[in-house]
Amino acid sequence: VNTSSTQSPPAFLLEAALLIEERLDQWLGEANLPPHLYEAAHYAVVNGGKRVRPALTLFCTEAVGGSMEQSLRAAIAVECIHCFSLVHDDLPAIDDDELRRGKPTLHIHAGEAMALLAGDLLLPLAFTQLYEGNYKPEQQVQLMKELAQATREMVVGQVYDTLGGFDPALSPNDCLELIHKNKTGSLIRCACVMGGICGNASEKQQNAITEFGEIAGLMFQIVDDLIDYQGATAHVGKTTGKDAEAGKMTYPGTIGVEASKDAVLSLHAQANDALTMLGEQGETLRSFNLWMAHRTR
Ligand code: IPE
Ligand code: IPE
Ligand code: MG
Ligand code: MG
Ligand code: MG
């Protein structure tokens, strides 16, 4: 695979990210918050993230024949959960990080109490998006169920990542998969699944989207590990080299850099295979998948 042309985000992602940023700004403004809490939440959310998850929601809706407008609220909901997970992930008690998206983390900016509480706030705000969206009652129930399940799995993954507690029968590779599929894979799968639900996917389309999300989600965190292992802080926008320092279980730390890169390539191919039944409508997701495998930040 030629990586040199695939490392910067594709134009369609940058375009979707602009739309997402705009709606995040607008809908956060409508949340009726006291000024200091609003400021903190805004700092954590409207700050130039890559918007991978909400973009996946929008593109999955399109891939099953729907239009982005149908899944914007669901997309924003997933990004709210993601931003909540980042704010809490960065806290001194978890990863103790001081740089996020190229800026001081929220607890450095506004203090730990505000970071805890603004993170908490984003959880209900995510679900608010789902009932503010113009979804049919049965869609709404499915969306809430998916988002609740993925959020629960994200928390489970964060506990394994931070506190361990694995079943002693598990091999190191099984433990790694358990951490990564839960802490990161679940929300990425959910972003895709929600896109399918909003676009009224057929059962076959929905299965394809779910499988794609599941595989791409695991791949995404292996790439994140590689970026931490070998990226430069100034380029990445978060302090790199921290996983090894903190003794985290990562792919490069456990199976080595080359085997991790091989795992990424293999998952990239598997994720593409999952898209086969979508035909030409899966093209944007294929390009997205390629970029996710080769991104450097
Ligand atoms: C970082 O996610 C945390 C992970 C779960 C890997 P992203 O790489 O999507 O971070 P942002 O949203 O672009 O800042
Ligand atoms: C992210 O894992 C998992 C989350 C649920 C936030 P990391 O701890 O590796 O994410 P970064 O590298 O801090 O973004
Ligand atoms: Mg972490
Ligand atoms: Mg972290
Ligand atoms: Mg990381």
JSON list of N, CA, C and O in Angstrom, two decimals, residues 52-93:
[
{"chain": "A", "resi": 52, "resn": "VAL", "atom": "N", "xyz": [-13.61, 11.53, 13.74]},
{"chain": "A", "resi": 52, "resn": "VAL", "atom": "CA", "xyz": [-13.67, 10.23, 13.06]},
{"chain": "A", "resi": 52, "resn": "VAL", "atom": "C", "xyz": [-15.01, 9.53, 13.30]},
{"chain": "A", "resi": 52, "resn": "VAL", "atom": "O", "xyz": [-15.64, 9.02, 12.36]},
{"chain": "A", "resi": 53, "resn": "ARG", "atom": "N", "xyz": [-15.43, 9.50, 14.57]},
{"chain": "A", "resi": 53, "resn": "ARG", "atom": "CA", "xyz": [-16.65, 8.73, 14.87]},
{"chain": "A", "resi": 53, "resn": "ARG", "atom": "C", "xyz": [-17.90, 9.35, 14.26]},
{"chain": "A", "resi": 53, "resn": "ARG", "atom": "O", "xyz": [-18.66, 8.64, 13.57]},
{"chain": "A", "resi": 54, "resn": "PRO", "atom": "N", "xyz": [-18.14, 10.64, 14.48]},
{"chain": "A", "resi": 54, "resn": "PRO", "atom": "CA", "xyz": [-19.35, 11.22, 13.85]},
{"chain": "A", "resi": 54, "resn": "PRO", "atom": "C", "xyz": [-19.28, 11.16, 12.33]},
{"chain": "A", "resi": 54, "resn": "PRO", "atom": "O", "xyz": [-20.33, 10.99, 11.67]},
{"chain": "A", "resi": 55, "resn": "ALA", "atom": "N", "xyz": [-18.09, 11.31, 11.76]},
{"chain": "A", "resi": 55, "resn": "ALA", "atom": "CA", "xyz": [-18.00, 11.22, 10.30]},
{"chain": "A", "resi": 55, "resn": "ALA", "atom": "C", "xyz": [-18.37, 9.80, 9.85]},
{"chain": "A", "resi": 55, "resn": "ALA", "atom": "O", "xyz": [-19.06, 9.62, 8.84]},
{"chain": "A", "resi": 56, "resn": "LEU", "atom": "N", "xyz": [-17.93, 8.80, 10.62]},
{"chain": "A", "resi": 56, "resn": "LEU", "atom": "CA", "xyz": [-18.31, 7.42, 10.27]},
{"chain": "A", "resi": 56, "resn": "LEU", "atom": "C", "xyz": [-19.82, 7.25, 10.31]},
{"chain": "A", "resi": 56, "resn": "LEU", "atom": "O", "xyz": [-20.41, 6.59, 9.45]},
{"chain": "A", "resi": 57, "resn": "THR", "atom": "N", "xyz": [-20.46, 7.86, 11.30]},
{"chain": "A", "resi": 57, "resn": "THR", "atom": "CA", "xyz": [-21.93, 7.78, 11.37]},
{"chain": "A", "resi": 57, "resn": "THR", "atom": "C", "xyz": [-22.54, 8.35, 10.09]},
{"chain": "A", "resi": 57, "resn": "THR", "atom": "O", "xyz": [-23.39, 7.70, 9.45]},
{"chain": "A", "resi": 58, "resn": "LEU", "atom": "N", "xyz": [-22.10, 9.55, 9.71]},
{"chain": "A", "resi": 58, "resn": "LEU", "atom": "CA", "xyz": [-22.66, 10.19, 8.51]},
{"chain": "A", "resi": 58, "resn": "LEU", "atom": "C", "xyz": [-22.38, 9.34, 7.26]},
{"chain": "A", "resi": 58, "resn": "LEU", "atom": "O", "xyz": [-23.28, 9.13, 6.43]},
{"chain": "A", "resi": 59, "resn": "PHE", "atom": "N", "xyz": [-21.17, 8.84, 7.13]},
{"chain": "A", "resi": 59, "resn": "PHE", "atom": "CA", "xyz": [-20.82, 8.08, 5.92]},
{"chain": "A", "resi": 59, "resn": "PHE", "atom": "C", "xyz": [-21.51, 6.72, 5.88]},
{"chain": "A", "resi": 59, "resn": "PHE", "atom": "O", "xyz": [-21.80, 6.21, 4.80]},
{"chain": "A", "resi": 60, "resn": "CYS", "atom": "N", "xyz": [-21.73, 6.15, 7.04]},
{"chain": "A", "resi": 60, "resn": "CYS", "atom": "CA", "xyz": [-22.46, 4.86, 7.05]},
{"chain": "A", "resi": 60, "resn": "CYS", "atom": "C", "xyz": [-23.91, 5.08, 6.65]},
{"chain": "A", "resi": 60, "resn": "CYS", "atom": "O", "xyz": [-24.50, 4.24, 5.96]},
{"chain": "A", "resi": 61, "resn": "THR", "atom": "N", "xyz": [-24.49, 6.20, 7.05]},
{"chain": "A", "resi": 61, "resn": "THR", "atom": "CA", "xyz": [-25.86, 6.51, 6.61]},
{"chain": "A", "resi": 61, "resn": "THR", "atom": "C", "xyz": [-25.89, 6.62, 5.08]},
{"chain": "A", "resi": 61, "resn": "THR", "atom": "O", "xyz": [-26.78, 6.03, 4.43]},
{"chain": "A", "resi": 62, "resn": "GLU", "atom": "N", "xyz": [-24.92, 7.33, 4.53]},
{"chain": "A", "resi": 62, "resn": "GLU", "atom": "CA", "xyz": [-24.87, 7.47, 3.07]},
{"chain": "A", "resi": 62, "resn": "GLU", "atom": "C", "xyz": [-24.62, 6.11, 2.39]},
{"chain": "A", "resi": 62, "resn": "GLU", "atom": "O", "xyz": [-25.17, 5.84, 1.32]},
{"chain": "A", "resi": 63, "resn": "ALA", "atom": "N", "xyz": [-23.79, 5.30, 3.03]},
{"chain": "A", "resi": 63, "resn": "ALA", "atom": "CA", "xyz": [-23.43, 4.02, 2.41]},
{"chain": "A", "resi": 63, "resn": "ALA", "atom": "C", "xyz": [-24.62, 3.06, 2.30]},
{"chain": "A", "resi": 63, "resn": "ALA", "atom": "O", "xyz": [-24.59, 2.12, 1.52]},
{"chain": "A", "resi": 64, "resn": "VAL", "atom": "N", "xyz": [-25.65, 3.30, 3.12]},
{"chain": "A", "resi": 64, "resn": "VAL", "atom": "CA", "xyz": [-26.83, 2.44, 3.01]},
{"chain": "A", "resi": 64, "resn": "VAL", "atom": "C", "xyz": [-27.96, 3.16, 2.26]},
{"chain": "A", "resi": 64, "resn": "VAL", "atom": "O", "xyz": [-29.11, 2.69, 2.25]},
{"chain": "A", "resi": 65, "resn": "GLY", "atom": "N", "xyz": [-27.63, 4.30, 1.66]},
{"chain": "A", "resi": 65, "resn": "GLY", "atom": "CA", "xyz": [-28.62, 4.97, 0.80]},
{"chain": "A", "resi": 65, "resn": "GLY", "atom": "C", "xyz": [-29.36, 6.13, 1.45]},
{"chain": "A", "resi": 65, "resn": "GLY", "atom": "O", "xyz": [-30.28, 6.70, 0.85]},
{"chain": "A", "resi": 66, "resn": "GLY", "atom": "N", "xyz": [-28.95, 6.51, 2.66]},
{"chain": "A", "resi": 66, "resn": "GLY", "atom": "CA", "xyz": [-29.59, 7.65, 3.32]},
{"chain": "A", "resi": 66, "resn": "GLY", "atom": "C", "xyz": [-28.82, 8.95, 3.07]},
{"chain": "A", "resi": 66, "resn": "GLY", "atom": "O", "xyz": [-27.84, 8.97, 2.33]},
{"chain": "A", "resi": 67, "resn": "SER", "atom": "N", "xyz": [-29.27, 10.03, 3.73]},
{"chain": "A", "resi": 67, "resn": "SER", "atom": "CA", "xyz": [-28.55, 11.30, 3.59]},
{"chain": "A", "resi": 67, "resn": "SER", "atom": "C", "xyz": [-28.03, 11.72, 4.97]},
{"chain": "A", "resi": 67, "resn": "SER", "atom": "O", "xyz": [-28.61, 11.40, 6.00]},
{"chain": "A", "resi": 68, "resn": "MET", "atom": "N", "xyz": [-26.89, 12.44, 4.94]},
{"chain": "A", "resi": 68, "resn": "MET", "atom": "CA", "xyz": [-26.21, 12.83, 6.18]},
{"chain": "A", "resi": 68, "resn": "MET", "atom": "C", "xyz": [-27.12, 13.55, 7.16]},
{"chain": "A", "resi": 68, "resn": "MET", "atom": "O", "xyz": [-26.97, 13.41, 8.37]},
{"chain": "A", "resi": 69, "resn": "GLU", "atom": "N", "xyz": [-28.03, 14.34, 6.64]},
{"chain": "A", "resi": 69, "resn": "GLU", "atom": "CA", "xyz": [-28.92, 15.12, 7.50]},
{"chain": "A", "resi": 69, "resn": "GLU", "atom": "C", "xyz": [-29.66, 14.20, 8.49]},
{"chain": "A", "resi": 69, "resn": "GLU", "atom": "O", "xyz": [-29.91, 14.58, 9.63]},
{"chain": "A", "resi": 70, "resn": "GLN", "atom": "N", "xyz": [-29.98, 12.97, 8.04]},
{"chain": "A", "resi": 70, "resn": "GLN", "atom": "CA", "xyz": [-30.71, 12.02, 8.88]},
{"chain": "A", "resi": 70, "resn": "GLN", "atom": "C", "xyz": [-29.93, 11.59, 10.11]},
{"chain": "A", "resi": 70, "resn": "GLN", "atom": "O", "xyz": [-30.52, 11.17, 11.10]},
{"chain": "A", "resi": 71, "resn": "SER", "atom": "N", "xyz": [-28.61, 11.61, 10.01]},
{"chain": "A", "resi": 71, "resn": "SER", "atom": "CA", "xyz": [-27.83, 11.06, 11.13]},
{"chain": "A", "resi": 71, "resn": "SER", "atom": "C", "xyz": [-26.99, 12.09, 11.87]},
{"chain": "A", "resi": 71, "resn": "SER", "atom": "O", "xyz": [-26.17, 11.73, 12.71]},
{"chain": "A", "resi": 72, "resn": "LEU", "atom": "N", "xyz": [-27.22, 13.38, 11.60]},
{"chain": "A", "resi": 72, "resn": "LEU", "atom": "CA", "xyz": [-26.38, 14.39, 12.26]},
{"chain": "A", "resi": 72, "resn": "LEU", "atom": "C", "xyz": [-26.50, 14.37, 13.78]},
{"chain": "A", "resi": 72, "resn": "LEU", "atom": "O", "xyz": [-25.51, 14.45, 14.50]},
{"chain": "A", "resi": 73, "resn": "ARG", "atom": "N", "xyz": [-27.73, 14.25, 14.27]},
{"chain": "A", "resi": 73, "resn": "ARG", "atom": "CA", "xyz": [-27.92, 14.24, 15.73]},
{"chain": "A", "resi": 73, "resn": "ARG", "atom": "C", "xyz": [-27.23, 13.03, 16.35]},
{"chain": "A", "resi": 73, "resn": "ARG", "atom": "O", "xyz": [-26.59, 13.12, 17.40]},
{"chain": "A", "resi": 74, "resn": "ALA", "atom": "N", "xyz": [-27.37, 11.87, 15.69]},
{"chain": "A", "resi": 74, "resn": "ALA", "atom": "CA", "xyz": [-26.73, 10.65, 16.20]},
{"chain": "A", "resi": 74, "resn": "ALA", "atom": "C", "xyz": [-25.21, 10.81, 16.17]},
{"chain": "A", "resi": 74, "resn": "ALA", "atom": "O", "xyz": [-24.50, 10.39, 17.09]},
{"chain": "A", "resi": 75, "resn": "ALA", "atom": "N", "xyz": [-24.72, 11.43, 15.11]},
{"chain": "A", "resi": 75, "resn": "ALA", "atom": "CA", "xyz": [-23.27, 11.65, 14.97]},
{"chain": "A", "resi": 75, "resn": "ALA", "atom": "C", "xyz": [-22.76, 12.52, 16.11]},
{"chain": "A", "resi": 75, "resn": "ALA", "atom": "O", "xyz": [-21.73, 12.23, 16.74]},
{"chain": "A", "resi": 76, "resn": "ILE", "atom": "N", "xyz": [-23.50, 13.58, 16.40]},
{"chain": "A", "resi": 76, "resn": "ILE", "atom": "CA", "xyz": [-23.09, 14.50, 17.48]},
{"chain": "A", "resi": 76, "resn": "ILE", "atom": "C", "xyz": [-23.14, 13.76, 18.82]},
{"chain": "A", "resi": 76, "resn": "ILE", "atom": "O", "xyz": [-22.28, 13.96, 19.69]},
{"chain": "A", "resi": 77, "resn": "ALA", "atom": "N", "xyz": [-24.12, 12.90, 18.98]},
{"chain": "A", "resi": 77, "resn": "ALA", "atom": "CA", "xyz": [-24.24, 12.13, 20.23]},
{"chain": "A", "resi": 77, "resn": "ALA", "atom": "C", "xyz": [-22.98, 11.29, 20.45]},
{"chain": "A", "resi": 77, "resn": "ALA", "atom": "O", "xyz": [-22.41, 11.27, 21.55]},
{"chain": "A", "resi": 78, "resn": "VAL", "atom": "N", "xyz": [-22.52, 10.59, 19.41]},
{"chain": "A", "resi": 78, "resn": "VAL", "atom": "CA", "xyz": [-21.32, 9.75, 19.56]},
{"chain": "A", "resi": 78, "resn": "VAL", "atom": "C", "xyz": [-20.10, 10.62, 19.90]},
{"chain": "A", "resi": 78, "resn": "VAL", "atom": "O", "xyz": [-19.28, 10.24, 20.75]},
{"chain": "A", "resi": 79, "resn": "GLU", "atom": "N", "xyz": [-19.99, 11.76, 19.26]},
{"chain": "A", "resi": 79, "resn": "GLU", "atom": "CA", "xyz": [-18.83, 12.61, 19.54]},
{"chain": "A", "resi": 79, "resn": "GLU", "atom": "C", "xyz": [-18.87, 13.15, 20.97]},
{"chain": "A", "resi": 79, "resn": "GLU", "atom": "O", "xyz": [-17.82, 13.32, 21.59]},
{"chain": "A", "resi": 80, "resn": "CYS", "atom": "N", "xyz": [-20.07, 13.42, 21.50]},
{"chain": "A", "resi": 80, "resn": "CYS", "atom": "CA", "xyz": [-20.18, 13.86, 22.90]},
{"chain": "A", "resi": 80, "resn": "CYS", "atom": "C", "xyz": [-19.64, 12.78, 23.84]},
{"chain": "A", "resi": 80, "resn": "CYS", "atom": "O", "xyz": [-18.90, 13.08, 24.79]},
{"chain": "A", "resi": 81, "resn": "ILE", "atom": "N", "xyz": [-20.00, 11.53, 23.58]},
{"chain": "A", "resi": 81, "resn": "ILE", "atom": "CA", "xyz": [-19.49, 10.43, 24.43]},
{"chain": "A", "resi": 81, "resn": "ILE", "atom": "C", "xyz": [-17.97, 10.34, 24.28]},
{"chain": "A", "resi": 81, "resn": "ILE", "atom": "O", "xyz": [-17.23, 10.19, 25.26]},
{"chain": "A", "resi": 82, "resn": "HIS", "atom": "N", "xyz": [-17.50, 10.44, 23.05]},
{"chain": "A", "resi": 82, "resn": "HIS", "atom": "CA", "xyz": [-16.04, 10.37, 22.81]},
{"chain": "A", "resi": 82, "resn": "HIS", "atom": "C", "xyz": [-15.32, 11.48, 23.57]},
{"chain": "A", "resi": 82, "resn": "HIS", "atom": "O", "xyz": [-14.32, 11.21, 24.26]},
{"chain": "A", "resi": 83, "resn": "CYS", "atom": "N", "xyz": [-15.81, 12.70, 23.48]},
{"chain": "A", "resi": 83, "resn": "CYS", "atom": "CA", "xyz": [-15.15, 13.83, 24.17]},
{"chain": "A", "resi": 83, "resn": "CYS", "atom": "C", "xyz": [-15.18, 13.64, 25.68]},
{"chain": "A", "resi": 83, "resn": "CYS", "atom": "O", "xyz": [-14.21, 13.95, 26.38]},
{"chain": "A", "resi": 84, "resn": "PHE", "atom": "N", "xyz": [-16.31, 13.14, 26.18]},
{"chain": "A", "resi": 84, "resn": "PHE", "atom": "CA", "xyz": [-16.39, 12.81, 27.62]},
{"chain": "A", "resi": 84, "resn": "PHE", "atom": "C", "xyz": [-15.31, 11.79, 27.98]},
{"chain": "A", "resi": 84, "resn": "PHE", "atom": "O", "xyz": [-14.58, 11.93, 28.98]},
{"chain": "A", "resi": 85, "resn": "SER", "atom": "N", "xyz": [-15.13, 10.78, 27.14]},
{"chain": "A", "resi": 85, "resn": "SER", "atom": "CA", "xyz": [-14.14, 9.74, 27.45]},
{"chain": "A", "resi": 85, "resn": "SER", "atom": "C", "xyz": [-12.72, 10.33, 27.43]},
{"chain": "A", "resi": 85, "resn": "SER", "atom": "O", "xyz": [-11.86, 9.93, 28.23]},
{"chain": "A", "resi": 86, "resn": "LEU", "atom": "N", "xyz": [-12.47, 11.28, 26.54]},
{"chain": "A", "resi": 86, "resn": "LEU", "atom": "CA", "xyz": [-11.13, 11.89, 26.47]},
{"chain": "A", "resi": 86, "resn": "LEU", "atom": "C", "xyz": [-10.85, 12.73, 27.71]},
{"chain": "A", "resi": 86, "resn": "LEU", "atom": "O", "xyz": [-9.75, 12.67, 28.28]},
{"chain": "A", "resi": 87, "resn": "VAL", "atom": "N", "xyz": [-11.84, 13.54, 28.11]},
{"chain": "A", "resi": 87, "resn": "VAL", "atom": "CA", "xyz": [-11.64, 14.41, 29.28]},
{"chain": "A", "resi": 87, "resn": "VAL", "atom": "C", "xyz": [-11.31, 13.57, 30.51]},
{"chain": "A", "resi": 87, "resn": "VAL", "atom": "O", "xyz": [-10.36, 13.86, 31.25]},
{"chain": "A", "resi": 88, "resn": "HIS", "atom": "N", "xyz": [-12.05, 12.50, 30.71]},
{"chain": "A", "resi": 88, "resn": "HIS", "atom": "CA", "xyz": [-11.79, 11.66, 31.88]},
{"chain": "A", "resi": 88, "resn": "HIS", "atom": "C", "xyz": [-10.52, 10.83, 31.71]},
{"chain": "A", "resi": 88, "resn": "HIS", "atom": "O", "xyz": [-9.77, 10.62, 32.66]},
{"chain": "A", "resi": 89, "resn": "ASP", "atom": "N", "xyz": [-10.24, 10.40, 30.48]},
{"chain": "A", "resi": 89, "resn": "ASP", "atom": "CA", "xyz": [-9.02, 9.63, 30.20]},
{"chain": "A", "resi": 89, "resn": "ASP", "atom": "C", "xyz": [-7.76, 10.43, 30.56]},
{"chain": "A", "resi": 89, "resn": "ASP", "atom": "O", "xyz": [-6.76, 9.86, 31.01]},
{"chain": "A", "resi": 90, "resn": "ASP", "atom": "N", "xyz": [-7.84, 11.74, 30.37]},
{"chain": "A", "resi": 90, "resn": "ASP", "atom": "CA", "xyz": [-6.66, 12.59, 30.60]},
{"chain": "A", "resi": 90, "resn": "ASP", "atom": "C", "xyz": [-6.45, 12.95, 32.07]},
{"chain": "A", "resi": 90, "resn": "ASP", "atom": "O", "xyz": [-5.40, 13.48, 32.43]},
{"chain": "A", "resi": 91, "resn": "LEU", "atom": "N", "xyz": [-7.44, 12.70, 32.91]},
{"chain": "A", "resi": 91, "resn": "LEU", "atom": "CA", "xyz": [-7.34, 13.10, 34.32]},
{"chain": "A", "resi": 91, "resn": "LEU", "atom": "C", "xyz": [-6.13, 12.47, 35.01]},
{"chain": "A", "resi": 91, "resn": "LEU", "atom": "O", "xyz": [-5.70, 11.37, 34.63]},
{"chain": "A", "resi": 92, "resn": "PRO", "atom": "N", "xyz": [-5.58, 13.15, 36.02]},
{"chain": "A", "resi": 92, "resn": "PRO", "atom": "CA", "xyz": [-4.42, 12.60, 36.75]},
{"chain": "A", "resi": 92, "resn": "PRO", "atom": "C", "xyz": [-4.63, 11.17, 37.23]},
{"chain": "A", "resi": 92, "resn": "PRO", "atom": "O", "xyz": [-3.70, 10.38, 37.21]},
{"chain": "A", "resi": 93, "resn": "ALA", "atom": "N", "xyz": [-5.84, 10.82, 37.61]},
{"chain": "A", "resi": 93, "resn": "ALA", "atom": "CA", "xyz": [-6.08, 9.46, 38.14]},
{"chain": "A", "resi": 93, "resn": "ALA", "atom": "C", "xyz": [-6.08, 8.40, 37.05]},
{"chain": "A", "resi": 93, "resn": "ALA", "atom": "O", "xyz": [-6.00, 7.21, 37.34]}
]
